[in-house]
Short mmCIF file of C-alpha atoms and ligand atoms in Angstrom, two decimals:
data_model
loop_
_atom_site.label_atom_id
_atom_site.label_comp_id
_atom_site.label_asym_id
_atom_site.label_seq_id
_atom_site.Cartn_x
_atom_site.Cartn_y
_atom_site.Cartn_z
CA UNK J 1 223.80 -63.86 -12.86
CA UNK J 2 225.12 -62.50 -9.56
CA UNK J 3 227.42 -59.53 -9.60
CA UNK J 4 230.63 -61.51 -9.11
CA UNK J 5 229.88 -63.63 -12.16
CA UNK J 6 228.92 -60.58 -14.18
CA UNK J 7 232.08 -58.84 -13.10
CA UNK J 8 234.19 -61.72 -14.40
CA UNK J 9 232.17 -61.80 -17.58
CA UNK J 10 232.60 -58.11 -18.20
CA UNK J 11 236.30 -58.18 -17.37
CA UNK J 12 236.76 -61.08 -19.74
CA UNK J 13 234.92 -59.07 -22.36
CA UNK J 14 237.51 -56.31 -22.04
CA UNK J 15 235.20 -53.74 -20.47
CA UNK J 16 236.64 -54.17 -17.01
CA UNK J 17 240.15 -53.91 -18.34
CA UNK J 18 239.34 -50.69 -20.16
CA UNK J 19 237.90 -49.13 -17.05
CA UNK J 20 240.84 -50.31 -14.98
CA UNK J 21 243.28 -48.76 -17.42
CA UNK J 22 241.60 -45.41 -17.00
CA UNK J 23 242.43 -45.50 -13.30
CA UNK J 24 245.72 -47.39 -13.07
CA UNK J 25 246.34 -46.39 -9.45
CA UNK J 26 243.09 -47.97 -8.42
CA UNK J 27 243.87 -51.28 -10.02
CA UNK J 28 246.70 -51.71 -7.52
CA UNK J 29 244.39 -50.90 -4.67
CA UNK J 30 242.17 -53.77 -5.83
CA UNK J 31 238.96 -51.91 -6.63
CA UNK J 32 238.39 -49.77 -9.70
CA UNK J 33 235.71 -47.15 -10.27
CA UNK J 34 234.17 -49.65 -12.67
CA UNK J 35 234.01 -52.38 -10.02
CA UNK J 36 232.52 -49.96 -7.53
CA UNK J 37 229.92 -48.77 -10.01
CA UNK J 38 228.99 -52.36 -10.71
CA UNK J 39 228.63 -53.00 -7.01
CA UNK J 40 226.55 -49.83 -6.69
CA UNK J 41 224.30 -50.99 -9.51
CA UNK J 42 223.61 -54.26 -7.69
CA UNK J 43 222.92 -52.44 -4.43
CA UNK J 44 220.55 -50.16 -6.30
CA UNK J 45 218.74 -53.16 -7.77
CA UNK J 46 218.51 -54.62 -4.25
CA UNK J 47 217.01 -51.30 -3.08
CA UNK J 48 219.89 -50.75 -0.63
CA UNK J 49 220.09 -47.09 -1.46
CA UNK J 50 222.25 -45.81 1.41
CA UNK J 51 224.98 -48.37 0.71
CA UNK J 52 224.65 -47.81 -3.03
CA UNK J 53 225.22 -44.07 -2.54
CA UNK J 54 228.29 -44.73 -0.40
CA UNK J 55 229.86 -47.08 -2.95
CA UNK J 56 228.96 -44.88 -5.94
CA UNK J 57 230.43 -41.80 -4.24
CA UNK J 58 233.69 -43.71 -4.04
CA UNK J 59 233.39 -44.67 -7.69
CA UNK J 60 232.98 -41.07 -8.89
CA UNK J 61 235.71 -39.80 -6.62
CA UNK J 62 238.07 -42.28 -8.32
CA UNK J 63 236.85 -41.46 -11.82
CA UNK J 64 235.07 -38.11 -12.07
CA UNK J 65 234.40 -38.65 -15.80
CA UNK J 66 232.46 -41.89 -15.32
CA UNK J 67 228.97 -40.94 -16.54
CA UNK J 68 227.61 -44.40 -15.83
CA UNK J 69 228.54 -44.13 -12.13
CA UNK J 70 227.10 -40.60 -11.96
CA UNK J 71 223.86 -41.84 -13.49
CA UNK J 72 223.61 -44.66 -10.95
CA UNK J 73 224.36 -42.23 -8.14
CA UNK J 74 221.58 -39.98 -9.42
CA UNK J 75 219.13 -42.87 -9.38
CA UNK J 76 220.18 -44.00 -5.89
CA UNK J 77 219.86 -40.44 -4.56
CA UNK J 78 216.48 -40.04 -6.22
CA UNK J 79 215.20 -43.29 -4.76
CA UNK J 80 216.37 -42.31 -1.28
CA UNK J 81 214.59 -38.95 -1.54
CA UNK J 82 217.73 -36.80 -1.85
CA UNK J 83 216.48 -34.61 -4.72
CA UNK J 84 219.33 -32.13 -4.56
CA UNK J 85 221.91 -34.93 -4.69
CA UNK J 86 220.03 -36.56 -7.56
CA UNK J 87 219.90 -33.28 -9.47
CA UNK J 88 223.64 -32.73 -9.06
CA UNK J 89 224.42 -36.24 -10.29
CA UNK J 90 222.13 -36.11 -13.31
CA UNK J 91 223.59 -32.73 -14.23
CA UNK J 92 227.05 -34.26 -14.10
CA UNK J 93 225.91 -36.92 -16.56
CA UNK J 94 224.55 -34.22 -18.89
CA UNK J 95 227.81 -32.30 -18.62
CA UNK J 96 229.63 -35.45 -19.77
CA UNK J 97 227.02 -36.56 -22.28
CA UNK J 98 224.42 -34.00 -23.38
CA UNK J 99 222.53 -36.70 -25.32
CA UNK J 100 221.62 -38.73 -22.24
CA UNK J 101 217.83 -38.56 -22.50
CA UNK J 102 217.17 -40.30 -19.21
CA UNK J 103 219.22 -37.80 -17.20
CA UNK J 104 217.67 -34.93 -19.14
CA UNK J 105 214.24 -36.21 -18.19
CA UNK J 106 215.21 -36.70 -14.54
CA UNK J 107 216.58 -33.15 -14.27
CA UNK J 108 213.30 -31.91 -15.66
CA UNK J 109 211.17 -34.14 -13.41
CA UNK J 110 213.06 -33.13 -10.26
CA UNK J 111 212.89 -29.43 -11.08
CA UNK J 112 209.11 -29.51 -11.36
CA UNK J 113 208.92 -29.62 -7.58
CA UNK J 114 210.63 -27.04 -5.36
CA UNK J 115 213.92 -28.31 -3.97
CA UNK J 116 214.62 -28.28 -0.23
CA UNK J 117 216.73 -25.28 0.81
CA UNK J 118 220.45 -25.66 0.23
CA UNK J 119 222.28 -26.70 3.41
CA UNK J 120 224.77 -24.23 4.83
CA UNK J 121 227.82 -26.45 4.63
CA UNK J 122 227.16 -27.28 0.99
CA UNK J 123 229.75 -26.02 -1.43
CA UNK J 124 228.86 -23.80 -4.40
CA UNK J 125 228.56 -25.37 -7.84
CA UNK J 126 231.78 -26.89 -9.17
CA UNK J 127 232.96 -25.92 -12.70
CA UNK J 128 231.54 -29.23 -14.00
CA UNK J 129 228.15 -28.57 -12.42
CA UNK J 130 228.17 -25.01 -13.75
CA UNK J 131 228.95 -26.28 -17.25
CA UNK J 132 226.12 -28.81 -16.97
CA UNK J 133 223.69 -26.14 -15.84
CA UNK J 134 224.73 -23.85 -18.69
CA UNK J 135 224.25 -26.67 -21.20
CA UNK J 136 220.80 -27.34 -19.76
CA UNK J 137 219.81 -23.69 -20.22
CA UNK J 138 220.99 -23.77 -23.84
CA UNK J 139 218.92 -26.91 -24.39
CA UNK J 140 215.76 -25.25 -23.08
CA UNK J 141 216.43 -22.13 -25.14
CA UNK J 142 216.70 -24.35 -28.25
CA UNK J 143 213.43 -26.12 -27.45
CA UNK J 144 211.49 -22.87 -27.10
CA UNK J 145 213.03 -21.63 -30.35
CA UNK J 146 211.82 -24.79 -32.11
CA UNK J 147 208.34 -24.21 -30.73
CA UNK J 148 208.31 -20.70 -32.14
CA UNK J 149 209.26 -21.98 -35.60
CA UNK J 150 205.97 -23.84 -35.84
CA UNK J 151 204.83 -27.40 -35.97
CA UNK J 152 204.86 -28.88 -39.44
CA UNK J 153 202.82 -31.92 -40.41
CA UNK J 154 204.39 -34.28 -42.93
CA UNK J 155 202.60 -37.53 -42.14
CA UNK J 156 198.96 -37.46 -41.21
CA UNK J 157 196.67 -40.19 -39.86
CA UNK J 158 192.89 -39.83 -40.15
CA UNK J 159 190.95 -42.10 -37.82
CA UNK J 160 187.23 -42.59 -38.51
CA UNK J 161 185.78 -43.46 -35.10
CA UNK J 162 183.99 -46.78 -34.39
CA UNK J 163 183.11 -49.34 -37.12
CA UNK J 164 181.80 -52.88 -37.51
CA UNK J 165 179.73 -54.04 -34.52
CA UNK J 166 180.66 -50.80 -32.74
CA UNK J 167 178.16 -48.37 -34.26
CA UNK J 168 179.07 -45.49 -31.93
CA UNK J 169 176.14 -43.22 -31.10
CA UNK J 170 172.88 -43.72 -33.01
CA UNK J 171 170.32 -40.98 -33.75
CA UNK J 172 166.54 -41.15 -33.52
CA UNK J 173 166.48 -41.33 -37.32
CA UNK J 174 168.84 -44.34 -37.09
CA UNK J 175 171.87 -42.46 -38.40
CA UNK J 176 174.97 -44.23 -37.03
CA UNK J 177 178.08 -42.42 -35.86
CA UNK J 178 180.41 -44.98 -37.50
CA UNK J 179 179.01 -44.21 -40.98
CA UNK J 180 179.28 -40.44 -40.64
CA UNK J 181 182.83 -40.56 -39.27
CA UNK J 182 183.99 -42.82 -42.13
CA UNK J 183 182.39 -40.59 -44.74
CA UNK J 184 183.79 -37.40 -43.21
CA UNK J 185 187.31 -38.82 -42.99
CA UNK J 186 187.12 -40.10 -46.59
CA UNK J 187 185.86 -36.74 -47.83
CA UNK J 188 188.65 -34.94 -45.95
CA UNK J 189 191.25 -37.32 -47.42
CA UNK J 190 189.76 -36.86 -50.90
CA UNK J 191 189.93 -33.07 -50.68
CA UNK J 192 193.53 -33.16 -49.45
CA UNK J 193 194.51 -35.52 -52.25
CA UNK J 194 192.84 -33.39 -54.90
CA UNK J 195 194.59 -30.32 -53.50
CA UNK J 196 197.88 -32.25 -53.59
CA UNK J 197 198.47 -31.32 -49.96
CA UNK J 198 202.20 -31.70 -49.25
CA UNK J 199 202.00 -34.61 -46.85
CA UNK J 200 201.49 -38.34 -46.74
CA UNK J 201 198.12 -39.52 -45.54
CA UNK J 202 196.94 -42.71 -43.93
CA UNK J 203 193.51 -43.87 -42.73
CA UNK J 204 193.05 -46.32 -39.83
CA UNK J 205 190.00 -47.80 -41.58
CA UNK J 206 188.51 -47.36 -45.05
CA UNK J 207 185.40 -49.48 -44.65
CA UNK J 208 182.88 -50.68 -42.07
CA UNK J 209 184.94 -52.88 -39.77
CA UNK J 210 185.95 -52.87 -36.12
CA UNK J 211 189.42 -51.79 -34.97
CA UNK J 212 190.38 -51.75 -31.28
CA UNK J 213 191.22 -48.30 -29.92
CA UNK J 214 194.77 -49.36 -29.08
CA UNK J 215 195.36 -50.63 -32.63
CA UNK J 216 194.42 -47.22 -34.05
CA UNK J 217 197.14 -45.48 -32.06
CA UNK J 218 199.66 -48.25 -32.63
CA UNK J 219 199.14 -47.86 -36.37
CA UNK J 220 199.78 -44.14 -36.15
CA UNK J 221 202.90 -44.74 -34.06
CA UNK J 222 204.23 -47.31 -36.51
CA UNK J 223 203.49 -44.96 -39.37
CA UNK J 224 205.56 -42.30 -37.59
CA UNK J 225 202.80 -39.75 -38.05
CA UNK J 226 203.09 -36.08 -37.04
CA UNK J 227 199.38 -35.71 -36.37
CA UNK J 228 196.52 -38.05 -35.48
CA UNK J 229 192.95 -36.87 -36.11
CA UNK J 230 190.08 -38.95 -34.76
CA UNK J 231 186.57 -38.30 -36.18
CA UNK J 232 183.52 -38.63 -33.93
CA UNK J 233 179.94 -37.42 -33.56
CA UNK J 234 178.66 -36.38 -30.15
CA UNK J 235 175.53 -37.66 -28.40
CA UNK J 236 173.62 -36.93 -25.23
CA UNK J 237 170.66 -38.54 -23.44
CA UNK J 238 169.12 -35.06 -23.57
CA UNK J 239 168.14 -34.10 -27.15
CA UNK J 240 168.79 -30.39 -26.71
CA UNK J 241 172.62 -30.13 -26.76
CA UNK J 242 174.07 -29.28 -30.16
CA UNK J 243 177.24 -27.92 -31.70
CA UNK J 244 180.87 -28.65 -32.54
CA UNK J 245 183.72 -29.50 -30.18
CA UNK J 246 187.39 -30.29 -30.66
CA UNK J 247 189.30 -32.20 -28.02
CA UNK J 248 192.93 -32.84 -27.23
CA UNK J 249 194.39 -35.22 -24.69
CA UNK J 250 195.07 -34.40 -21.06
CA UNK J 251 195.37 -36.39 -17.86
CA UNK J 252 192.31 -34.76 -16.30
CA UNK J 253 189.18 -33.68 -18.11
CA UNK J 254 188.76 -29.92 -18.53
CA UNK J 255 185.07 -30.11 -17.50
CA UNK J 256 182.35 -32.55 -16.45
CA UNK J 257 181.06 -32.57 -20.01
CA UNK J 258 184.55 -33.40 -21.36
CA UNK J 259 184.73 -36.28 -18.89
CA UNK J 260 181.36 -37.58 -20.05
CA UNK J 261 182.41 -37.46 -23.73
CA UNK J 262 185.70 -39.25 -23.00
CA UNK J 263 183.89 -41.93 -20.99
CA UNK J 264 181.55 -42.57 -23.91
CA UNK J 265 184.34 -42.71 -26.50
CA UNK J 266 186.45 -44.93 -24.21
CA UNK J 267 183.60 -47.34 -23.47
CA UNK J 268 184.38 -49.60 -26.44
CA UNK J 269 187.55 -50.60 -24.58
CA UNK J 270 185.57 -53.37 -22.89
CA UNK J 271 185.85 -55.33 -26.13
CA UNK J 272 189.64 -55.33 -26.16
CA UNK J 273 190.59 -55.69 -22.54
CA UNK J 274 193.45 -58.04 -23.31
CA UNK J 275 195.36 -55.25 -24.99
CA UNK J 276 195.03 -53.07 -21.93
CA UNK J 277 197.27 -55.35 -19.90
CA UNK J 278 200.73 -54.40 -21.05
CA UNK J 279 202.90 -57.04 -19.50
CA UNK J 280 206.63 -56.54 -19.65
CA UNK J 281 206.23 -52.84 -20.33
CA UNK J 282 209.51 -51.30 -19.23
CA UNK J 283 209.03 -48.67 -16.61
CA UNK J 284 211.77 -46.38 -17.89
CA UNK J 285 210.26 -46.39 -21.38
CA UNK J 286 206.96 -45.49 -19.82
CA UNK J 287 208.55 -42.63 -17.90
CA UNK J 288 210.27 -41.32 -21.03
CA UNK J 289 207.00 -41.50 -22.93
CA UNK J 290 205.14 -39.65 -20.18
CA UNK J 291 207.80 -36.97 -20.40
CA UNK J 292 207.58 -36.64 -24.19
CA UNK J 293 203.83 -36.69 -24.39
CA UNK J 294 203.43 -33.47 -22.43
CA UNK J 295 204.79 -31.75 -25.50
CA UNK J 296 202.51 -33.73 -27.83
CA UNK J 297 199.48 -32.79 -25.77
CA UNK J 298 200.49 -29.15 -25.70
CA UNK J 299 200.83 -29.12 -29.50
CA UNK J 300 197.50 -31.00 -29.74
CA UNK J 301 195.87 -28.14 -27.83
CA UNK J 302 197.14 -25.56 -30.32
CA UNK J 303 196.12 -27.65 -33.32
CA UNK J 304 192.67 -28.25 -31.80
CA UNK J 305 192.25 -24.46 -31.59
CA UNK J 306 192.95 -24.03 -35.32
CA UNK J 307 190.64 -26.86 -36.42
CA UNK J 308 187.80 -25.77 -34.16
CA UNK J 309 188.03 -22.17 -35.34
CA UNK J 310 187.93 -23.14 -39.02
CA UNK J 311 185.02 -25.56 -38.55
CA UNK J 312 182.94 -23.07 -36.57
CA UNK J 313 183.58 -20.35 -39.15
CA UNK J 314 182.38 -22.51 -42.05
CA UNK J 315 179.40 -24.53 -40.82
CA UNK J 316 176.19 -23.47 -39.13
CA UNK J 317 176.58 -25.20 -35.81
CA UNK J 318 177.18 -23.72 -32.39
CA UNK J 319 180.87 -23.35 -31.48
CA UNK J 320 181.25 -25.31 -28.24
CA UNK J 321 184.98 -24.69 -28.13
CA UNK J 322 188.14 -26.68 -27.40
CA UNK J 323 188.31 -29.04 -24.42
CA UNK J 324 190.60 -31.75 -23.16
CA UNK J 325 190.11 -35.15 -21.56
CA UNK J 326 191.77 -38.50 -21.21
CA UNK J 327 190.83 -40.28 -24.44
CA UNK J 328 192.20 -43.78 -24.73
CA UNK J 329 192.57 -43.44 -28.50
CA UNK J 330 194.74 -40.32 -28.06
CA UNK J 331 196.77 -41.03 -24.93
CA UNK J 332 199.25 -43.50 -26.40
CA UNK J 333 199.87 -41.55 -29.58
CA UNK J 334 203.53 -40.61 -29.95
CA UNK J 335 202.55 -37.42 -31.74
CA UNK J 336 200.08 -34.56 -31.27
CA UNK J 337 196.52 -35.81 -31.60
CA UNK J 338 193.02 -34.36 -31.65
CA UNK J 339 189.48 -35.72 -31.56
CA UNK J 340 186.61 -34.02 -33.38
CA UNK J 341 182.98 -34.16 -32.24
CA UNK J 342 181.28 -32.64 -35.24
CA UNK J 343 177.73 -32.16 -33.98
CA UNK J 344 175.20 -34.12 -31.93
CA UNK J 345 173.58 -37.14 -33.52
CA UNK J 346 171.13 -37.16 -30.56
CA UNK J 347 169.74 -33.76 -31.61
CA UNK J 348 167.15 -34.41 -34.38
CA UNK J 349 167.99 -31.19 -36.27
CA UNK J 350 171.69 -31.94 -36.24
CA UNK J 351 171.10 -35.56 -37.19
CA UNK J 352 169.22 -34.25 -40.24
CA UNK J 353 172.11 -31.91 -41.08
CA UNK J 354 174.64 -34.72 -40.69
CA UNK J 355 172.81 -36.84 -43.25
CA UNK J 356 173.21 -34.14 -45.94
CA UNK J 357 176.01 -34.52 -48.48
CA UNK J 358 176.49 -30.76 -48.76
CA UNK J 359 176.80 -30.38 -45.02
CA UNK J 360 179.35 -33.18 -44.71
CA UNK J 361 181.34 -31.77 -47.62
CA UNK J 362 181.38 -28.33 -46.00
CA UNK J 363 182.70 -29.80 -42.76
CA UNK J 364 185.35 -31.82 -44.61
CA UNK J 365 186.46 -28.71 -46.54
CA UNK J 366 186.99 -26.79 -43.29
CA UNK J 367 188.92 -29.68 -41.68
CA UNK J 368 191.07 -30.11 -44.79
CA UNK J 369 191.82 -26.37 -44.78
CA UNK J 370 193.17 -26.58 -41.22
CA UNK J 371 195.27 -29.62 -42.05
CA UNK J 372 196.71 -27.92 -45.14
CA UNK J 373 197.61 -24.96 -42.97
CA UNK J 374 199.49 -27.31 -40.65
CA UNK J 375 201.37 -28.84 -43.58
CA UNK J 376 202.77 -25.37 -44.13
CA UNK J 377 203.92 -25.10 -40.51
CA UNK J 378 200.99 -23.01 -39.40
CA UNK J 379 201.14 -23.48 -35.63
ZN1 ZN O 401 182.65 -41.66 -31.09
#
């Protein structure tokens, strides 16, 4: 549909009329703020940013309360590299509609890089811009207050790593990672259930079958979980390394070792390549998600610290600490997520420990204790 057809369609639908009524003087002149915004939107889609900016400036000068036109102007300015102009426009939108998540995100994204110096002839902030800026400060103050109140887990997903044909790492004594992770997750769930922990619990698998990495996260997202815990056992070509690690998700690995572990855990992805290609994935949704997940990853880091500390205090394995890396199973989770590497199956002594019921139970007790703490808002 070209823009003329759409314009007729929208006018017929009453939208155009409504906008025209808001600016009666403009209707006589032949072009309303609404029409101009529509034209600007088409120019923006055609990547004609300079012309879009010109037309949208006219639109907002005719109707200063038109948040749609301000939003389009912000996008056009952003695309043309005018960060200060984009910031002003998105702030206007937030002044008019504090719930506009897209503009909120854009203000945040733009402010992460230093702005070019203000030009001399530029006017100081208008009352509307000042109000928008004030509102933005209040929003950030509220967010940091929420952080201080603690993160409370109400819905928990336990994810036993590997399964089915994907055995995970295998020890010299033939102990398979997939069996230990399933048993550990089941024990943890059992302890939490017996303790009547105040949250709902879900497991991504309860038996020996294969689940693609992406399906594990999708399940957790659909379940609307507050925390995703993936169970794994570490391995190394060298038999010496031993100990416990807890990981959270980050774009870049925190060390070479973290990168190696993530590469191993991600390697199963070759079996579900089809799911990697996300056709029709809307870019804006992706941007919003990238924005939100910074907070999930930050919370994941804090939670990882608690779990690691409790595990290391209870079981006799070296504390290798908390690290971060880009784990496929964590990166698409719409909630904080952590990945446990509870010992090295490649180290014969640790493989022996990991076969013991008492040892597994001890580990599960320490993990359950951390999770119970989180149910009480312990972060
Ligand atoms: Zn694993």
